[in-house]
Amino acid sequence: MASTLNDIVTHIKQQIPHIDCETAAQRRKADHGLLIDVREPSEHSAQNTSEAINIPRGVLEMKITTLESDLSRPIYLHCASAVRAALSAEQLRRIGYENVFVVTGELSNIIQAHSI
């Protein structure tokens, strides 16, 4: 039987830290990590924080190595529901990035926390 999306995300949550948007904002300020919005460009254009780099989930693996070669630099991923961010985090871990985090919370709260 095929795994459901919920099954996959549940498994990822056991492997990759999911942290709330306020904690992520505090950590990112301290460690100078990247904040990546993995939503589509049209979603990012409609509502975003200027702190986030928009790299859609579908092209993240192709673009991340030119953006960040340091596999130990913290990377904080967000989307609208944490599902695409979780799937993206799993792929970054497969590539070799060591400090990947999924940012959780309502999109408006993520934007507010990272715009301060």
C-alpha positions as protocol buffer text, in pm:
chain_id: "A"
residue {
  index: 1
  type: MET
  ca { x: 0 y: 0 z: 0 }
}
residue {
  index: 2
  type: ALA
  ca { x: 128 y: 345 z: -89 }
}
residue {
  index: 3
  type: SER
  ca { x: 218 y: 591 z: 185 }
}
residue {
  index: 4
  type: THR
  ca { x: -7 y: 893 z: 222 }
}
residue {
  index: 5
  type: LEU
  ca { x: 127 y: 1246 z: 229 }
}
residue {
  index: 6
  type: ASN
  ca { x: 36 y: 1259 z: 597 }
}
residue {
  index: 7
  type: ASP
  ca { x: 243 y: 943 z: 661 }
}
residue {
  index: 8
  type: ILE
  ca { x: 541 y: 1092 z: 482 }
}
residue {
  index: 9
  type: VAL
  ca { x: 522 y: 1423 z: 669 }
}
residue {
  index: 10
  type: THR
  ca { x: 483 y: 1241 z: 1001 }
}
residue {
  index: 11
  type: HIS
  ca { x: 801 y: 1046 z: 925 }
}
residue {
  index: 12
  type: ILE
  ca { x: 987 y: 1365 z: 830 }
}
residue {
  index: 13
  type: LYS
  ca { x: 882 y: 1528 z: 1159 }
}
residue {
  index: 14
  type: GLN
  ca { x: 1063 y: 1249 z: 1341 }
}
residue {
  index: 15
  type: GLN
  ca { x: 1382 y: 1316 z: 1145 }
}
residue {
  index: 16
  type: ILE
  ca { x: 1394 y: 1695 z: 1098 }
}
residue {
  index: 17
  type: PRO
  ca { x: 1329 y: 1958 z: 1366 }
}
residue {
  index: 18
  type: HIS
  ca { x: 1009 y: 2158 z: 1330 }
}
residue {
  index: 19
  type: ILE
  ca { x: 1027 y: 2483 z: 1523 }
}
residue {
  index: 20
  type: ASP
  ca { x: 778 y: 2764 z: 1574 }
}
residue {
  index: 21
  type: CYS
  ca { x: 824 y: 3089 z: 1387 }
}
residue {
  index: 22
  type: GLU
  ca { x: 933 y: 3295 z: 1688 }
}
residue {
  index: 23
  type: THR
  ca { x: 1204 y: 3045 z: 1785 }
}
residue {
  index: 24
  type: ALA
  ca { x: 1319 y: 3025 z: 1424 }
}
residue {
  index: 25
  type: ALA
  ca { x: 1346 y: 3403 z: 1400 }
}
residue {
  index: 26
  type: GLN
  ca { x: 1555 y: 3422 z: 1719 }
}
residue {
  index: 27
  type: ARG
  ca { x: 1786 y: 3141 z: 1611 }
}
residue {
  index: 28
  type: ARG
  ca { x: 1827 y: 3282 z: 1261 }
}
residue {
  index: 29
  type: LYS
  ca { x: 1932 y: 3619 z: 1398 }
}
residue {
  index: 30
  type: ALA
  ca { x: 2192 y: 3450 z: 1618 }
}
residue {
  index: 31
  type: ASP
  ca { x: 2328 y: 3202 z: 1363 }
}
residue {
  index: 32
  type: HIS
  ca { x: 2279 y: 3403 z: 1040 }
}
residue {
  index: 33
  type: GLY
  ca { x: 2094 y: 3115 z: 881 }
}
residue {
  index: 34
  type: LEU
  ca { x: 1907 y: 3131 z: 554 }
}
residue {
  index: 35
  type: LEU
  ca { x: 1530 y: 3169 z: 550 }
}
residue {
  index: 36
  type: ILE
  ca { x: 1387 y: 3009 z: 240 }
}
residue {
  index: 37
  type: ASP
  ca { x: 1025 y: 3035 z: 130 }
}
residue {
  index: 38
  type: VAL
  ca { x: 951 y: 2723 z: -76 }
}
residue {
  index: 39
  type: ARG
  ca { x: 613 y: 2844 z: -200 }
}
residue {
  index: 40
  type: GLU
  ca { x: 550 y: 2931 z: -563 }
}
residue {
  index: 41
  type: PRO
  ca { x: 660 y: 3277 z: -683 }
}
residue {
  index: 42
  type: SER
  ca { x: 300 y: 3398 z: -715 }
}
residue {
  index: 43
  type: GLU
  ca { x: 232 y: 3303 z: -352 }
}
residue {
  index: 44
  type: HIS
  ca { x: 554 y: 3469 z: -238 }
}
residue {
  index: 45
  type: SER
  ca { x: 471 y: 3787 z: -431 }
}
residue {
  index: 46
  type: ALA
  ca { x: 129 y: 3809 z: -270 }
}
residue {
  index: 47
  type: GLN
  ca { x: 255 y: 3784 z: 89 }
}
residue {
  index: 48
  type: ASN
  ca { x: 613 y: 3752 z: 214 }
}
residue {
  index: 49
  type: THR
  ca { x: 886 y: 3867 z: 444 }
}
residue {
  index: 50
  type: SER
  ca { x: 1173 y: 4051 z: 280 }
}
residue {
  index: 51
  type: GLU
  ca { x: 1405 y: 3832 z: 488 }
}
residue {
  index: 52
  type: ALA
  ca { x: 1313 y: 3518 z: 290 }
}
residue {
  index: 53
  type: ILE
  ca { x: 1465 y: 3398 z: -32 }
}
residue {
  index: 54
  type: ASN
  ca { x: 1199 y: 3247 z: -257 }
}
residue {
  index: 55
  type: ILE
  ca { x: 1305 y: 2915 z: -406 }
}
residue {
  index: 56
  type: PRO
  ca { x: 1005 y: 2699 z: -495 }
}
residue {
  index: 57
  type: ARG
  ca { x: 1012 y: 2340 z: -377 }
}
residue {
  index: 58
  type: GLY
  ca { x: 1024 y: 2212 z: -733 }
}
residue {
  index: 59
  type: VAL
  ca { x: 1363 y: 2371 z: -806 }
}
residue {
  index: 60
  type: LEU
  ca { x: 1520 y: 2388 z: -460 }
}
residue {
  index: 61
  type: GLU
  ca { x: 1761 y: 2098 z: -510 }
}
residue {
  index: 62
  type: MET
  ca { x: 1884 y: 2250 z: -836 }
}
residue {
  index: 63
  type: LYS
  ca { x: 1942 y: 2599 z: -695 }
}
residue {
  index: 64
  type: ILE
  ca { x: 2052 y: 2552 z: -335 }
}
residue {
  index: 65
  type: THR
  ca { x: 2411 y: 2447 z: -403 }
}
residue {
  index: 66
  type: THR
  ca { x: 2480 y: 2768 z: -597 }
}
residue {
  index: 67
  type: LEU
  ca { x: 2317 y: 2974 z: -323 }
}
residue {
  index: 68
  type: GLU
  ca { x: 2486 y: 2805 z: -26 }
}
residue {
  index: 69
  type: SER
  ca { x: 2789 y: 2578 z: -46 }
}
residue {
  index: 70
  type: ASP
  ca { x: 2836 y: 2555 z: 333 }
}
residue {
  index: 71
  type: LEU
  ca { x: 2656 y: 2233 z: 426 }
}
residue {
  index: 72
  type: SER
  ca { x: 2662 y: 2328 z: 794 }
}
residue {
  index: 73
  type: ARG
  ca { x: 2495 y: 2671 z: 761 }
}
residue {
  index: 74
  type: PRO
  ca { x: 2149 y: 2663 z: 919 }
}
residue {
  index: 75
  type: ILE
  ca { x: 1862 y: 2669 z: 672 }
}
residue {
  index: 76
  type: TYR
  ca { x: 1509 y: 2753 z: 782 }
}
residue {
  index: 77
  type: LEU
  ca { x: 1235 y: 2653 z: 540 }
}
residue {
  index: 78
  type: HIS
  ca { x: 880 y: 2779 z: 538 }
}
residue {
  index: 79
  type: CYS
  ca { x: 566 y: 2760 z: 327 }
}
residue {
  index: 80
  type: ALA
  ca { x: 199 y: 2814 z: 408 }
}
residue {
  index: 81
  type: SER
  ca { x: 133 y: 2488 z: 596 }
}
residue {
  index: 82
  type: ALA
  ca { x: 477 y: 2335 z: 666 }
}
residue {
  index: 83
  type: VAL
  ca { x: 408 y: 2044 z: 429 }
}
residue {
  index: 84
  type: ARG
  ca { x: 615 y: 2169 z: 135 }
}
residue {
  index: 85
  type: ALA
  ca { x: 878 y: 2292 z: 380 }
}
residue {
  index: 86
  type: ALA
  ca { x: 900 y: 1944 z: 536 }
}
residue {
  index: 87
  type: LEU
  ca { x: 933 y: 1775 z: 198 }
}
residue {
  index: 88
  type: SER
  ca { x: 1199 y: 2030 z: 99 }
}
residue {
  index: 89
  type: ALA
  ca { x: 1387 y: 1979 z: 425 }
}
residue {
  index: 90
  type: GLU
  ca { x: 1403 y: 1607 z: 361 }
}
residue {
  index: 91
  type: GLN
  ca { x: 1558 y: 1669 z: 20 }
}
residue {
  index: 92
  type: LEU
  ca { x: 1815 y: 1911 z: 159 }
}
residue {
  index: 93
  type: ARG
  ca { x: 1917 y: 1652 z: 417 }
}
residue {
  index: 94
  type: ARG
  ca { x: 1961 y: 1397 z: 136 }
}
residue {
  index: 95
  type: ILE
  ca { x: 2188 y: 1640 z: -46 }
}
residue {
  index: 96
  type: GLY
  ca { x: 2399 y: 1676 z: 269 }
}
residue {
  index: 97
  type: TYR
  ca { x: 2283 y: 1992 z: 446 }
}
residue {
  index: 98
  type: GLU
  ca { x: 2321 y: 1928 z: 817 }
}
residue {
  index: 99
  type: ASN
  ca { x: 2121 y: 2203 z: 990 }
}
residue {
  index: 100
  type: VAL
  ca { x: 1780 y: 2213 z: 828 }
}
residue {
  index: 101
  type: PHE
  ca { x: 1469 y: 2329 z: 1012 }
}
residue {
  index: 102
  type: VAL
  ca { x: 1102 y: 2351 z: 921 }
}
residue {
  index: 103
  type: VAL
  ca { x: 936 y: 2669 z: 1042 }
}
residue {
  index: 104
  type: THR
  ca { x: 582 y: 2617 z: 1166 }
}
residue {
  index: 105
  type: GLY
  ca { x: 297 y: 2855 z: 1237 }
}
residue {
  index: 106
  type: GLU
  ca { x: 45 y: 3062 z: 1050 }
}
residue {
  index: 107
  type: LEU
  ca { x: 196 y: 3231 z: 745 }
}
residue {
  index: 108
  type: SER
  ca { x: 113 y: 3577 z: 881 }
}
residue {
  index: 109
  type: ASN
  ca { x: 296 y: 3493 z: 1206 }
}
residue {
  index: 110
  type: ILE
  ca { x: 599 y: 3360 z: 1017 }
}
residue {
  index: 111
  type: ILE
  ca { x: 611 y: 3682 z: 816 }
}
residue {
  index: 112
  type: GLN
  ca { x: 573 y: 3899 z: 1126 }
}
residue {
  index: 113
  type: ALA
  ca { x: 838 y: 3709 z: 1325 }
}
residue {
  index: 114
  type: HIS
  ca { x: 1096 y: 3732 z: 1048 }
}
residue {
  index: 115
  type: SER
  ca { x: 1028 y: 4092 z: 951 }
}
residue {
  index: 116
  type: ILE
  ca { x: 1134 y: 4242 z: 1283 }
}
